[in-house]
Short mmCIF file of C-alpha atoms in Angstrom, two decimals:
data_model
loop_
_atom_site.label_atom_id
_atom_site.label_comp_id
_atom_site.label_asym_id
_atom_site.label_seq_id
_atom_site.Cartn_x
_atom_site.Cartn_y
_atom_site.Cartn_z
CA MET A 1 4.53 -1.07 -17.34
CA LYS A 2 1.95 0.42 -18.33
CA TRP A 3 2.46 2.05 -21.92
CA GLU A 4 -1.17 3.35 -22.41
CA GLY A 5 -0.79 6.77 -21.33
CA PHE A 6 2.64 7.46 -22.77
CA TYR A 7 0.68 6.34 -26.04
CA SER A 8 -1.80 8.95 -25.96
CA ILE A 9 0.95 11.55 -25.49
CA VAL A 10 3.31 10.84 -28.29
CA VAL A 11 0.15 9.38 -30.48
CA GLY A 12 -0.27 13.61 -30.40
CA VAL A 13 2.77 13.97 -32.45
CA ASN A 14 1.74 12.01 -35.50
CA ARG A 15 -1.01 14.90 -36.93
CA HIS A 16 2.20 16.56 -37.39
CA SER A 17 4.51 14.33 -38.34
CA THR A 18 6.07 13.82 -41.79
CA ALA A 19 4.54 10.41 -43.96
CA ILE A 20 8.04 8.65 -42.99
CA GLY A 21 7.46 9.76 -39.29
CA ARG A 22 3.69 8.54 -38.91
CA ILE A 23 5.75 5.03 -40.53
CA TRP A 24 8.16 5.15 -37.62
CA LEU A 25 5.49 5.76 -35.16
CA SER A 26 3.20 2.34 -36.16
CA VAL A 27 6.31 0.41 -36.32
CA VAL A 28 7.00 1.27 -33.05
CA PHE A 29 3.81 1.00 -31.13
CA ILE A 30 2.70 -2.22 -33.35
CA PHE A 31 6.00 -4.26 -33.55
CA ARG A 32 8.11 -3.33 -30.36
CA ILE A 33 5.71 -2.11 -28.12
CA MET A 34 3.12 -4.16 -28.55
CA VAL A 35 5.51 -7.35 -28.54
CA LEU A 36 7.53 -6.34 -25.74
CA VAL A 37 4.36 -5.83 -23.51
CA VAL A 38 2.26 -9.28 -24.92
CA ALA A 39 5.10 -11.71 -25.67
CA ALA A 40 8.51 -10.54 -24.20
CA GLU A 41 7.47 -9.89 -21.04
CA SER A 42 6.63 -13.57 -20.27
CA VAL A 43 8.97 -15.00 -21.72
CA TRP A 44 11.87 -13.00 -19.61
CA GLY A 45 9.28 -13.25 -16.16
CA ASP A 46 10.91 -16.14 -14.71
CA GLU A 47 14.82 -15.18 -16.02
CA GLN A 48 16.07 -15.49 -12.32
CA SER A 49 14.11 -17.85 -10.83
CA SER A 50 14.71 -20.42 -13.69
CA PHE A 51 18.62 -19.75 -14.12
CA THR A 52 20.05 -23.00 -11.64
CA CYS A 53 23.75 -23.35 -11.19
CA ASN A 54 25.08 -26.89 -10.06
CA THR A 55 26.21 -25.69 -6.92
CA GLN A 56 24.22 -24.89 -3.70
CA GLN A 57 26.55 -22.54 -2.57
CA PRO A 58 24.58 -20.11 -0.71
CA GLY A 59 24.65 -16.50 -2.42
CA CYS A 60 26.79 -18.21 -5.80
CA LYS A 61 23.25 -18.44 -8.17
CA ASN A 62 22.85 -14.23 -7.58
CA VAL A 63 25.72 -13.38 -8.29
CA CYS A 64 26.41 -15.28 -11.48
CA TYR A 65 23.90 -14.27 -12.63
CA ASP A 66 24.25 -10.53 -12.00
CA HIS A 67 27.97 -11.08 -13.54
CA PHE A 68 26.62 -12.39 -16.95
CA PHE A 69 23.27 -10.20 -17.44
CA PRO A 70 23.87 -7.01 -15.18
CA ILE A 71 20.33 -5.73 -16.50
CA SER A 72 17.29 -7.50 -17.85
CA HIS A 73 16.08 -7.04 -21.47
CA ILE A 74 13.10 -5.81 -20.55
CA ARG A 75 14.05 -2.90 -18.29
CA LEU A 76 16.72 -2.00 -21.30
CA TRP A 77 14.32 -2.51 -24.03
CA ALA A 78 11.93 -0.46 -21.55
CA LEU A 79 14.75 2.46 -20.85
CA GLN A 80 15.09 2.87 -25.11
CA LEU A 81 12.32 3.20 -26.19
CA ILE A 82 11.49 5.43 -23.73
CA LEU A 83 14.38 7.75 -24.41
CA VAL A 84 14.24 7.20 -28.09
CA THR A 85 10.44 8.92 -28.16
CA THR A 86 10.87 11.07 -25.84
CA PRO A 87 12.24 13.89 -28.47
CA ALA A 88 8.83 13.39 -29.71
CA LEU A 89 7.37 15.22 -27.34
CA LEU A 90 9.88 18.37 -27.95
CA VAL A 91 7.62 18.58 -31.00
CA ALA A 92 4.60 18.01 -28.98
CA MET A 93 5.26 21.32 -26.95
CA HIS A 94 6.48 23.04 -29.33
CA VAL A 95 3.59 22.68 -31.67
CA ALA A 96 1.85 23.30 -28.62
CA TYR A 97 3.69 26.53 -27.83
CA GLN A 98 2.96 27.76 -31.27
CA GLN A 99 -0.75 27.22 -31.18
CA HIS A 100 -0.90 28.96 -27.69
CA GLN A 101 0.35 32.04 -29.77
CA GLU A 102 -2.03 31.76 -31.80
CA LYS A 103 -4.61 31.51 -29.94
CA LYS A 104 -3.28 34.50 -27.81
CA PHE A 105 -3.02 36.64 -31.51
CA LEU A 106 -7.24 35.35 -31.93
CA VAL A 107 -8.00 36.80 -28.65
CA GLN A 108 -6.16 39.67 -28.62
CA THR A 109 -7.43 40.80 -32.48
CA GLY A 110 -10.95 39.86 -30.97
CA HIS A 111 -11.16 36.68 -32.59
CA GLY A 112 -11.03 34.53 -29.57
CA ASP A 113 -14.85 32.81 -29.28
CA ALA A 114 -14.80 29.27 -28.87
CA LYS A 115 -14.86 28.40 -32.42
CA HIS A 116 -11.71 29.87 -33.31
CA LEU A 117 -10.35 28.71 -30.58
CA GLU A 118 -11.15 24.59 -31.50
CA GLU A 119 -9.75 25.28 -34.92
CA VAL A 120 -6.40 26.53 -34.32
CA LYS A 121 -6.34 23.06 -32.22
CA LYS A 122 -7.30 21.15 -35.29
CA HIS A 123 -4.48 22.90 -37.16
CA LYS A 124 -1.76 20.62 -38.22
CA MET A 125 1.27 22.70 -38.10
CA HIS A 126 3.58 23.46 -40.94
CA ILE A 127 7.34 21.77 -40.89
CA SER A 128 8.97 25.35 -41.33
CA GLY A 129 11.09 27.85 -39.09
CA ALA A 130 11.23 27.67 -35.36
CA LEU A 131 9.59 24.22 -35.54
CA TRP A 132 11.69 22.72 -39.10
CA TRP A 133 14.93 22.36 -36.39
CA THR A 134 13.34 21.02 -33.28
CA TYR A 135 12.22 18.22 -35.44
CA VAL A 136 15.44 17.60 -36.98
CA CYS A 137 16.88 17.51 -33.73
CA SER A 138 14.47 15.43 -32.58
CA VAL A 139 14.79 12.69 -35.43
CA VAL A 140 19.03 13.23 -34.79
CA PHE A 141 18.32 12.32 -30.89
CA ARG A 142 16.23 9.20 -32.10
CA ILE A 143 18.76 7.89 -34.48
CA LEU A 144 21.47 8.71 -31.54
CA PHE A 145 19.32 7.01 -29.03
CA GLU A 146 18.93 3.66 -31.07
CA ALA A 147 22.98 3.14 -32.19
CA THR A 148 23.92 3.72 -28.15
CA PHE A 149 21.38 0.95 -27.29
CA MET A 150 22.03 -1.46 -29.92
CA TYR A 151 25.65 -0.36 -29.39
CA ILE A 152 24.80 -1.23 -25.92
CA PHE A 153 23.14 -5.00 -26.82
CA TYR A 154 26.15 -5.65 -28.47
CA MET A 155 28.47 -4.92 -25.39
CA ILE A 156 26.75 -7.17 -22.72
CA TYR A 157 25.63 -10.00 -24.87
CA PRO A 158 28.25 -10.75 -27.46
CA GLY A 159 26.28 -11.48 -31.12
CA TYR A 160 23.25 -10.97 -29.36
CA GLN A 161 22.95 -14.49 -28.79
CA MET A 162 21.78 -15.40 -25.84
CA ILE A 163 24.09 -18.22 -24.05
CA ARG A 164 23.23 -21.83 -23.60
CA LEU A 165 25.65 -22.21 -20.29
CA VAL A 166 27.72 -20.33 -18.10
CA LYS A 167 30.47 -21.16 -16.06
CA CYS A 168 31.52 -18.66 -12.96
CA ASP A 169 33.91 -18.52 -10.62
CA ALA A 170 33.14 -15.60 -8.95
CA TYR A 171 32.74 -15.54 -5.15
CA PRO A 172 31.02 -16.82 -3.19
CA CYS A 173 31.14 -20.09 -5.74
CA PRO A 174 33.60 -22.94 -4.21
CA ASN A 175 35.52 -23.34 -7.64
CA THR A 176 33.64 -23.10 -11.39
CA VAL A 177 30.17 -24.26 -11.50
CA ASP A 178 28.03 -24.57 -14.45
CA CYS A 179 24.79 -22.88 -14.78
CA PHE A 180 22.05 -23.17 -17.37
CA VAL A 181 20.09 -20.21 -19.04
CA SER A 182 16.21 -21.50 -19.65
CA ARG A 183 14.60 -20.79 -23.20
CA PRO A 184 17.80 -19.00 -24.55
CA THR A 185 17.10 -20.09 -27.95
CA GLU A 186 13.19 -18.33 -27.66
CA LYS A 187 15.03 -15.35 -26.03
CA THR A 188 17.44 -14.98 -29.15
CA ILE A 189 14.65 -14.87 -31.20
CA PHE A 190 13.29 -12.11 -29.26
CA THR A 191 16.14 -10.41 -28.73
CA VAL A 192 17.27 -10.60 -32.86
CA PHE A 193 13.97 -9.68 -33.83
CA MET A 194 13.65 -5.99 -31.61
CA LEU A 195 17.29 -5.72 -32.73
CA ALA A 196 15.83 -5.62 -36.06
CA THR A 197 12.85 -3.83 -35.93
CA SER A 198 15.41 -1.23 -34.34
CA GLY A 199 17.09 -1.10 -37.05
CA ILE A 200 14.20 -0.75 -38.71
CA CYS A 201 13.34 2.37 -37.32
CA ILE A 202 17.37 3.60 -37.76
CA VAL A 203 16.49 3.54 -41.60
CA LEU A 204 13.40 5.08 -41.46
CA ASN A 205 14.81 8.49 -39.51
CA LEU A 206 17.77 8.83 -41.73
CA ALA A 207 15.02 8.87 -44.47
CA GLU A 208 12.65 10.73 -43.18
CA LEU A 209 15.86 13.70 -41.98
CA LEU A 210 16.95 13.66 -45.98
CA PHE A 211 13.34 13.52 -46.68
CA LEU A 212 13.61 17.29 -44.17
CA ILE A 213 16.77 18.61 -45.85
CA VAL A 214 16.03 17.86 -49.22
CA ARG A 215 12.35 19.49 -48.80
CA ALA A 216 14.05 22.68 -47.43
CA CYS A 217 15.93 22.89 -49.84
CA ALA A 218 13.67 23.11 -52.31
CA ARG A 219 11.38 25.33 -50.76
CA ARG A 220 14.67 27.65 -50.44
CA GLY A 221 15.03 27.44 -53.43
CA SER A 222 11.54 28.11 -54.92
CA HIS A 223 11.76 31.10 -53.24
CA ASN A 224 15.22 32.30 -54.10
CA PRO A 225 15.48 33.01 -58.34
CA ASN A 226 18.25 31.61 -60.22
CA PRO A 227 20.92 33.65 -59.26
CA SER A 228 22.35 34.07 -62.81
CA SER A 229 19.13 34.94 -64.55
CA LYS A 230 19.12 38.08 -61.78
CA LYS A 231 22.64 38.36 -63.10
CA GLY A 232 21.47 38.16 -67.11
CA SER A 233 18.59 40.51 -66.10
CA PHE A 234 20.81 43.14 -64.40
CA LEU A 235 23.37 42.82 -67.47
CA GLY A 236 20.40 43.65 -69.74
CA HIS A 237 19.12 46.46 -67.16
CA LYS A 238 22.44 48.22 -67.09
CA LEU A 239 23.31 47.42 -70.84
CA SER A 240 20.10 48.92 -72.41
CA SER A 241 20.78 51.74 -69.64
CA GLU A 242 24.01 52.58 -70.81
CA TYR A 243 22.33 51.88 -74.85
CA LYS A 244 19.74 54.65 -73.96
CA GLN A 245 22.57 57.26 -72.18
CA ASN A 246 24.70 56.36 -75.74
CA GLU A 247 21.60 57.24 -77.77
CA ILE A 248 20.33 60.69 -75.47
CA ASN A 249 24.11 61.92 -76.15
CA GLN A 250 24.77 61.32 -79.59
CA LEU A 251 21.22 63.22 -79.78
CA LEU A 252 22.76 65.52 -77.58
CA THR A 253 25.70 66.17 -79.79
CA GLU A 254 23.75 66.30 -83.67
CA GLN A 255 21.60 69.35 -81.94
CA ASP A 256 24.62 70.87 -80.70
CA SER A 257 25.82 71.12 -84.40
CA SER A 258 22.87 72.06 -86.05
CA LEU A 259 22.82 74.79 -83.16
CA LYS A 260 26.08 75.86 -84.19
CA ASP A 261 25.31 75.70 -88.22
CA ILE A 262 22.53 78.19 -87.77
CA LEU A 263 24.74 80.51 -85.03
CA ARG A 264 27.26 80.81 -88.31
CA ARG A 265 24.69 81.51 -90.35
CA ASN A 266 22.90 83.78 -88.10
CA SER A 267 26.34 85.46 -87.89
CA GLY A 268 27.28 85.69 -91.75
CA LEU A 269 23.83 87.43 -92.84
CA GLN A 270 24.73 89.82 -89.62
CA GLU A 271 27.89 90.22 -91.77
CA LYS A 272 26.18 90.92 -95.69
CA SER A 273 24.11 93.27 -93.42
CA ASP A 274 26.81 95.72 -92.33
CA ARG A 275 28.18 95.94 -95.31
CA CYS A 276 25.24 96.90 -97.57
CA SER A 277 24.44 99.20 -94.39
CA ALA A 278 28.22 101.06 -95.03
CA CYS A 279 27.63 100.91 -98.62
#
């Protein structure tokens, strides 16, 4: 399988990933794809031809091999790597869509020259909003795919070990025959190494998921003020307003009492003047 084209597609997401995401992508391509292409394919290249049984019955060897090794390690690892890295393409498509929208907006506002469009292409997208959800979903799918394939390996090859001798009595074997696997120790070492790197990738994905959630919560906390302080300011404002209203009511009461005193004095002077005029 040619991994160059696949690498060129997925590596474009590396620019928009987090630091942990870049580490994960490096582990995938250096310790998994490179090992798979350079070493593992040559180890499993002759697996069926070197699988020998102590019988010459036609078809017995093929049936026994298919029974104990239903799928090749190489093909299963290739399928795993394709499915694990495919969610990253969702992020790449989302980023391409956002860049297309930005270019469309620049053209509509009259800034659609080649320089501005090239800057949009080189611009790093911030993981927020809808892109944050797409990125989180891609990380969750990666974790699920990795865990699923590790379980499949355990079910097909218990203990993740390549057995040296298998006893087969499937038809058309005439009786229980012994079949021998070529280079079982070397294949066991490669199997453990690939599954160990898969476990490391799961840990990195979990760390990245936790990092994204914590950073999103921190951003939301910085945008929204403390509710207790908001409540305190509201109560303070309310208390100050009540205090001002009480002062105004007190002033109105004092003015009303002073006005009543003035009216009483005026009425007293009016009575005195009436008496004097009567005399």
